[in-house]
mmCIF file of C-alpha atoms and ligand atoms in Angstrom:
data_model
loop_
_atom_site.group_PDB
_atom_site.id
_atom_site.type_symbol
_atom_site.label_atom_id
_atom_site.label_comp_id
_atom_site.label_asym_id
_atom_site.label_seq_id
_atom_site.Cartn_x
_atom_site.Cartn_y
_atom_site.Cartn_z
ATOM 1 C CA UNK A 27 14.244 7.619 -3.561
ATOM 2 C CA UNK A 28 12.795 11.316 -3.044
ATOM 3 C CA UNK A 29 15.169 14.213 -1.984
ATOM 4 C CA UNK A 30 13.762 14.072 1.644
ATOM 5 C CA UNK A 31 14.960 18.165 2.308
ATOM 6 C CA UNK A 32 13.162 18.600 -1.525
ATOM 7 C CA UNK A 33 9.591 16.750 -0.827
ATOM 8 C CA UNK A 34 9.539 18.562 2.461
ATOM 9 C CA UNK A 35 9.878 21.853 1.353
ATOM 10 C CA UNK A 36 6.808 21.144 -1.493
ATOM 11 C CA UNK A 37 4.722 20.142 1.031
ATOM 12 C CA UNK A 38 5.208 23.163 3.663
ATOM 13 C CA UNK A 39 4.874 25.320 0.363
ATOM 14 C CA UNK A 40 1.178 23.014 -0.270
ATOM 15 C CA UNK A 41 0.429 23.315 3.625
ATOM 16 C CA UNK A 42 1.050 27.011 3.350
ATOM 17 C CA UNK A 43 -0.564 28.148 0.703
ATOM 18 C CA UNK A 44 -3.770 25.882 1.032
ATOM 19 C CA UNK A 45 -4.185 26.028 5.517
ATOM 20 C CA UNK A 46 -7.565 27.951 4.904
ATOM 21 C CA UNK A 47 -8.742 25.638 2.137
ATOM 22 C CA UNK A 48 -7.781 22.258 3.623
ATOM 23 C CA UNK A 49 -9.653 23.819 6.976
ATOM 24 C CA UNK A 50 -12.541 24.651 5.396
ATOM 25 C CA UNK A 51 -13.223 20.597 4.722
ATOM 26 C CA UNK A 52 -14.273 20.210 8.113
ATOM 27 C CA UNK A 53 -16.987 22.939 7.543
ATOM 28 C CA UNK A 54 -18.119 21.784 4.758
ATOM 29 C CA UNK A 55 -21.076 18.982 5.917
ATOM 30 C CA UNK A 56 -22.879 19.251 2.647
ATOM 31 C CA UNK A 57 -23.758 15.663 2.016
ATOM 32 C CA UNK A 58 -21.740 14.946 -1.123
ATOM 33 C CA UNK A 59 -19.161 16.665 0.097
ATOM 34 C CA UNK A 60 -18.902 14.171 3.183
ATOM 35 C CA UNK A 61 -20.024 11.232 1.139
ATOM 36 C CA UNK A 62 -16.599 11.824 -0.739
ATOM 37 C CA UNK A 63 -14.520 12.531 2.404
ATOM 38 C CA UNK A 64 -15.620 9.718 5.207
ATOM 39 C CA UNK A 65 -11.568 9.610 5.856
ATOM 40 C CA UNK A 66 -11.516 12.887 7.244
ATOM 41 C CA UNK A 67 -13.557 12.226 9.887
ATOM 42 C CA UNK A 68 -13.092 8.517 10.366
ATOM 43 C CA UNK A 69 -10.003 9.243 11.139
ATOM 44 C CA UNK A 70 -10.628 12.533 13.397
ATOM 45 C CA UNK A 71 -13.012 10.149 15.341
ATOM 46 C CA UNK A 72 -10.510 7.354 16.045
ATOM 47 C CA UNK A 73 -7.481 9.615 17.291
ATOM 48 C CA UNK A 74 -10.705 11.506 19.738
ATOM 49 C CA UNK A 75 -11.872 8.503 20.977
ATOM 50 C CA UNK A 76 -8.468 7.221 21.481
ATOM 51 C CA UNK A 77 -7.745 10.250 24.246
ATOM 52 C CA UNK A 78 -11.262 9.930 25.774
ATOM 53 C CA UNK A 79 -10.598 6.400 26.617
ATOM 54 C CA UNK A 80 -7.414 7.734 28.441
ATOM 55 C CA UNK A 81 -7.361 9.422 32.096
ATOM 56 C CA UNK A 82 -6.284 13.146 31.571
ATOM 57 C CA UNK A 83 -3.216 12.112 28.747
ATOM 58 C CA UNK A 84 -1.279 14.492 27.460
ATOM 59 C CA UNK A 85 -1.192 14.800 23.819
ATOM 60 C CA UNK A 86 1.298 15.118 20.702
ATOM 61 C CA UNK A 87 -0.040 16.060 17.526
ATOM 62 C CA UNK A 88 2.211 15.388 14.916
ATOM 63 C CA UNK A 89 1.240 17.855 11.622
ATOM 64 C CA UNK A 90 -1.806 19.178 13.449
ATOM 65 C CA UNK A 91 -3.240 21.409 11.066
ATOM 66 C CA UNK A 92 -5.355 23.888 11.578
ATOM 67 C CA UNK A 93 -6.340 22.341 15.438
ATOM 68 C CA UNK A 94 -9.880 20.717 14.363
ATOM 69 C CA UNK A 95 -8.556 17.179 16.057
ATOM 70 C CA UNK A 96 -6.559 19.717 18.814
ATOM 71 C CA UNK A 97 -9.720 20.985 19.314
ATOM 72 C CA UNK A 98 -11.981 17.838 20.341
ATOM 73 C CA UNK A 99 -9.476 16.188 22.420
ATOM 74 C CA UNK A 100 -9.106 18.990 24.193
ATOM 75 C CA UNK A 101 -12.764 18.992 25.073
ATOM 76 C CA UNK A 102 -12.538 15.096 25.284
ATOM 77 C CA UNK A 103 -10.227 15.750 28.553
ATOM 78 C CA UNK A 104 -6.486 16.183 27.161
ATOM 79 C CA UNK A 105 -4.618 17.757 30.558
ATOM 80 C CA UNK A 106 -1.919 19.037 27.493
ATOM 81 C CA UNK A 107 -1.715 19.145 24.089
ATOM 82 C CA UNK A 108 1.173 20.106 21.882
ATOM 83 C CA UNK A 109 0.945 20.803 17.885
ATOM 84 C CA UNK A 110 2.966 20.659 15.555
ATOM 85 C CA UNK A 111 3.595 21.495 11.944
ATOM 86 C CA UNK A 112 5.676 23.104 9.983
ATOM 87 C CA UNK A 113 2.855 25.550 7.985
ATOM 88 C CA UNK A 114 3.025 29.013 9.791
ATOM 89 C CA UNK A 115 -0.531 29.410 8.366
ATOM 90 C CA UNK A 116 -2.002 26.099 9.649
ATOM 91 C CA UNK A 117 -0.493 26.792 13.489
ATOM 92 C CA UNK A 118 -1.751 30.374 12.729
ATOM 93 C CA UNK A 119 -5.281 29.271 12.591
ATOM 94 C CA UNK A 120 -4.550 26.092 15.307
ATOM 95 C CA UNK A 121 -3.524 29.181 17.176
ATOM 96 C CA UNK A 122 -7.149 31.125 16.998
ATOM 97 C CA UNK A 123 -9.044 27.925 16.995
ATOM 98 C CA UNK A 124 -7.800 26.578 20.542
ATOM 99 C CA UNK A 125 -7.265 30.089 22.346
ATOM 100 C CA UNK A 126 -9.485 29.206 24.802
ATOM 101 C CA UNK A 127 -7.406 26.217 25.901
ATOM 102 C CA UNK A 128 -4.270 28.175 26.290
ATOM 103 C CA UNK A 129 -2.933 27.354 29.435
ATOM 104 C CA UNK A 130 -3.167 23.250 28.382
ATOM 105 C CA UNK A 131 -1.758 23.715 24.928
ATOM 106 C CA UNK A 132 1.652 24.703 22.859
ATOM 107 C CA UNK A 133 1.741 25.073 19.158
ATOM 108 C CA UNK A 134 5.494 24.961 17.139
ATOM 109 C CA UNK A 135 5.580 25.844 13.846
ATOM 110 C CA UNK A 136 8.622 23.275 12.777
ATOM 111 C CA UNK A 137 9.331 20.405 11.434
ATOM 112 C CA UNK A 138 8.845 17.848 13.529
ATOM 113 C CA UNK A 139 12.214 15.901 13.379
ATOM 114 C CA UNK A 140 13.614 19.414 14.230
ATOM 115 C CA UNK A 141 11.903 19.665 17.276
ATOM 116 C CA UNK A 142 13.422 19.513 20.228
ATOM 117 C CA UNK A 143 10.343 17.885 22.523
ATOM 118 C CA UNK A 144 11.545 15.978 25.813
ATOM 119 C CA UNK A 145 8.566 15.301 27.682
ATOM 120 C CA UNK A 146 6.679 12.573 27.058
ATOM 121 C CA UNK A 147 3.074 12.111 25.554
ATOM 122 C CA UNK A 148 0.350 8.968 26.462
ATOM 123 C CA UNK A 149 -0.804 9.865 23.201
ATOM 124 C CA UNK A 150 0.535 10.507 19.534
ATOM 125 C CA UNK A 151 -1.621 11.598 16.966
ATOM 126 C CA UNK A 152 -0.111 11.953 12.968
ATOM 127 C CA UNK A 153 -3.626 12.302 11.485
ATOM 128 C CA UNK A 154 -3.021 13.104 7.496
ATOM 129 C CA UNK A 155 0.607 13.072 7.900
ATOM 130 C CA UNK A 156 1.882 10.320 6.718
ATOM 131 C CA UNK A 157 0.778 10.559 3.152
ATOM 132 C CA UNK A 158 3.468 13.620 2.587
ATOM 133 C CA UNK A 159 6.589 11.278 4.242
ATOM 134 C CA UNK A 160 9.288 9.819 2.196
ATOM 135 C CA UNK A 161 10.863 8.060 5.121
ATOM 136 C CA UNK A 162 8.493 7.394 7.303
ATOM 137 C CA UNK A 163 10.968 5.479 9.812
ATOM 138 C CA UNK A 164 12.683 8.520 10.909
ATOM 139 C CA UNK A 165 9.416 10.352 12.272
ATOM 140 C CA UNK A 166 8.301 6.739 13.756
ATOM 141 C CA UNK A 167 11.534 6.323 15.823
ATOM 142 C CA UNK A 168 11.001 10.126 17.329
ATOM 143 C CA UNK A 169 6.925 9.534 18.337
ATOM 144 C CA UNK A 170 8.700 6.061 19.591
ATOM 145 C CA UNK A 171 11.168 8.196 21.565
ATOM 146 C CA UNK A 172 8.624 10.185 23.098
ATOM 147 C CA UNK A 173 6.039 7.987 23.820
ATOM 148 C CA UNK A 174 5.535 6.615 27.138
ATOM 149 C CA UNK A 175 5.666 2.967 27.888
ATOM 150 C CA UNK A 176 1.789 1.516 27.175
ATOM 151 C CA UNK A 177 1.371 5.020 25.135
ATOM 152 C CA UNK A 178 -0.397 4.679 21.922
ATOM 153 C CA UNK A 179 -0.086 6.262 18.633
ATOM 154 C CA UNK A 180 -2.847 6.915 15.945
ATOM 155 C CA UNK A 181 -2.441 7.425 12.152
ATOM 156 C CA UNK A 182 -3.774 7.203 9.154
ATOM 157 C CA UNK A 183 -2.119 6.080 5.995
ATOM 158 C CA UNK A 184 -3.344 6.174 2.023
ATOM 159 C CA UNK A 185 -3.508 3.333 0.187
ATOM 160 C CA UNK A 186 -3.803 3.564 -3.707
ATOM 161 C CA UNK A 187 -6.727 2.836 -5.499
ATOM 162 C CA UNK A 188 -7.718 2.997 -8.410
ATOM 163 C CA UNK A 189 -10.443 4.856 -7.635
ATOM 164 C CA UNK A 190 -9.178 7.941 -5.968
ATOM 165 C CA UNK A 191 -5.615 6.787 -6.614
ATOM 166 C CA UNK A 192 -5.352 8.503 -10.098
ATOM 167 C CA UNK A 193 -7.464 11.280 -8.863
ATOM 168 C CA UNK A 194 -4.706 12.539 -6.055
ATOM 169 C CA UNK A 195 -1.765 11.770 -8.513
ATOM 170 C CA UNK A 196 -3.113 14.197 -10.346
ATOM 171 C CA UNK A 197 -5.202 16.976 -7.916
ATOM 172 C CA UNK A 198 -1.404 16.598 -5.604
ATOM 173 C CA UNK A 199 1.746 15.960 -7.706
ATOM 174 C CA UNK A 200 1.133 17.165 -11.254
ATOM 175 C CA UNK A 201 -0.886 20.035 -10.303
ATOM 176 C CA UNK A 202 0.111 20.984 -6.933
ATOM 177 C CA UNK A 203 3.629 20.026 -6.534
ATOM 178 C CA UNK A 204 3.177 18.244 -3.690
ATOM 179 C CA UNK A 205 5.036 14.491 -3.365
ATOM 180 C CA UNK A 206 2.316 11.997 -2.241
ATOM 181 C CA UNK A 207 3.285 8.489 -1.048
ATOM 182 C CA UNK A 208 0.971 5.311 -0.293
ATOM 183 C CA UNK A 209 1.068 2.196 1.949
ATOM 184 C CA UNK A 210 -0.237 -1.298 2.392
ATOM 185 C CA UNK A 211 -1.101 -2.703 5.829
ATOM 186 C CA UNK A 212 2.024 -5.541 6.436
ATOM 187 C CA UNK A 213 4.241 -2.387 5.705
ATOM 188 C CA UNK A 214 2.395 0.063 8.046
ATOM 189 C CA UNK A 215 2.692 -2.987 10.320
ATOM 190 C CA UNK A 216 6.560 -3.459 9.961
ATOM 191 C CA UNK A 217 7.476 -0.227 10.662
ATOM 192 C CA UNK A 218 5.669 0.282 13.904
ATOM 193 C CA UNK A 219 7.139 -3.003 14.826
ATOM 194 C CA UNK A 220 10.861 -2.072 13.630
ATOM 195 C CA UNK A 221 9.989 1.227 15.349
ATOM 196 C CA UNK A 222 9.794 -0.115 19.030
ATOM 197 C CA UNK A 223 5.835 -0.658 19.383
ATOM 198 C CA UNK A 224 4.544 -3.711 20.299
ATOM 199 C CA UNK A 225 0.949 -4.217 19.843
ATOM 200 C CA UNK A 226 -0.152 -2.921 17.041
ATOM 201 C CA UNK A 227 -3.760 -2.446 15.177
ATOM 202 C CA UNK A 228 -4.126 -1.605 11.678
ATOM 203 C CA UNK A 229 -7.434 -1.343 10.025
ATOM 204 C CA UNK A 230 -9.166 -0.264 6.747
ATOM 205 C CA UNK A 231 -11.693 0.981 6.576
ATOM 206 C CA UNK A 232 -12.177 1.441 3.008
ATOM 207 C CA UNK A 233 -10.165 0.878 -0.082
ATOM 208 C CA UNK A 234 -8.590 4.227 0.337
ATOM 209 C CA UNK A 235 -6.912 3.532 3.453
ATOM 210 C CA UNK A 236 -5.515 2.507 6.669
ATOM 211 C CA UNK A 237 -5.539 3.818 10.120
ATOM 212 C CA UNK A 238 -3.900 2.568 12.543
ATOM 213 C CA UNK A 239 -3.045 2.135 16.747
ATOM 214 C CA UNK A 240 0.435 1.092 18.094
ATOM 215 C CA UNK A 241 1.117 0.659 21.740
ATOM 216 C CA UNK A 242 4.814 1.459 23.309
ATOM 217 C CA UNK A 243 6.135 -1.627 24.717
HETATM 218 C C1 LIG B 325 -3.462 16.969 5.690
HETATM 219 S S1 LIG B 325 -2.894 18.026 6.947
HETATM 220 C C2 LIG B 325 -3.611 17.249 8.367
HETATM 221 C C3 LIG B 325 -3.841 18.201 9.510
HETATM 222 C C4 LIG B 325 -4.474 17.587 10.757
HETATM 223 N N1 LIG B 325 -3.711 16.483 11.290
HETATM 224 C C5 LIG B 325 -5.883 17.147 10.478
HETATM 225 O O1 LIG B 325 -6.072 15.933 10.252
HETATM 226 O O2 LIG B 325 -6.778 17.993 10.467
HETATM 227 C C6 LIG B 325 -1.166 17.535 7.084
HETATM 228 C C7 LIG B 325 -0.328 18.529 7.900
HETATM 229 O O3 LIG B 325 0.965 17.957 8.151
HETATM 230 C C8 LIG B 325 1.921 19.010 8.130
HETATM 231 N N2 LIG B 325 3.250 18.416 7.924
HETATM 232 C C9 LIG B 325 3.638 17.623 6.892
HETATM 233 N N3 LIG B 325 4.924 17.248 7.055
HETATM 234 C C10 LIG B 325 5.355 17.811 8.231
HETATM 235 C C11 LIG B 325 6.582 17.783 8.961
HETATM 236 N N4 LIG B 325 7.645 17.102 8.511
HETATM 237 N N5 LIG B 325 6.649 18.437 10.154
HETATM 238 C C12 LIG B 325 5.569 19.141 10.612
HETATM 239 N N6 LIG B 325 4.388 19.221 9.959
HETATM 240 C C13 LIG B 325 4.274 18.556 8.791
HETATM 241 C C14 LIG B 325 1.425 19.912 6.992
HETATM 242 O O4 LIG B 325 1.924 21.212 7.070
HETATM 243 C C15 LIG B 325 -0.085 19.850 7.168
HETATM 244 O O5 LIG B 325 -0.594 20.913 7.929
#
């Protein structure tokens, strides 16, 4: 089992020194670029439409980035939005992305099991999260805590492959220092269930990966 205090500190260091690059995917609509990165905005899609469907919810983003997702479900209708992550850099450009939003949004640069967030959100988003969490339980029981009743949350989770599996080894843990961990849908499954959500949807969309809705009992 990974030093949890260890892994997290590799991937704030990743997250801090790579905000601009990992921001400039979403620019980047060169066709083989997107060919090789459907993920990105499968996933950015499903966590949007999620919110639109919903009347004026307010919004957690768990590891939010740079605010790209921030971004469209604020324009989908979000009445609040809160981000966070624990990259100074990333809420740095979340910050300039969503300034226009201000009075609907808060960004905290922490990590998220050290927040101290009471409210509650109708929806959870921990888009391209996952994949840098030893123990996932622990961040599942605190959206669970702060999720309210017929909430939903939205994630995505790796898979390995053999495919791109070798590739990330490689591009994240040997070269970059940065602890990656995969999943399989039953165990996505069981810890949403173990977690206190009751209806839960997992899909995949492609050998790479899951994503996946769970609904607060
Ligand atoms: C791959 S990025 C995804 C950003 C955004 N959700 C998106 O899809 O555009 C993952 C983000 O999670 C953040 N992160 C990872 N572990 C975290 C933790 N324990 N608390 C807060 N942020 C975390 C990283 O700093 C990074 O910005």
């Amino acid at each position: 089992m990974p030093d949890s205090a260890q892994t997290a500190e590799q991937v704030r260091n990743r997250f801090r020194s790579h905000a601009q690059q990992f921001d400039d995917l979403y620019e980047d609509e060169r066709p083989l670029v997107k060919l090789l990165r459907p993920g990105l905005f499968r996933r950015r899609q499903l966590a949007v439409e999620t919110v639109a469907a919903m009347e004026q919810p307010r919004v957690l983003d768990v590891g939010c980035g740079s605010g790209r997702i921030g971004e469209l479900v604020l324009e989908a209708g979000a009445a609040r939005y809160v981000g966070v992550d624990f990259s100074e850099p990333m809420i740095e450009l979340a910050r300039q992305r969503l300034v226009r939003y201000d009075d609907r949004i808060e960004l905290i640069a922490k990590d998220f099991l050290d927040t101290d967030v009471q409210e509650r959100f109708d929806a959870i988003l921990a888009v391209g999260f996952f994949d840098y969490i030893p123990e996932p339980e622990r961040f599942i029981q605190r959206m669970a805590d702060v999720c309210e009743p017929g909430g939903a949350v939205v994630a995505s989770f790796p898979a390995w492959s053999w495919l791109k599996g070798p590739i990330r080894k490689v591009r994240y843990e040997w070269l970059g220092d940065c602890p990656i961990f995969n999943y399989t849908a039953p165990g996505i499954e069981r810890l949403f269930v173990d977690g206190g959500f009751s209806r839960t949807e997992v899909r995949a969309p492609s050998r790479h990966g899951y994503l996946l809705r769970a609904w607060r009992a």
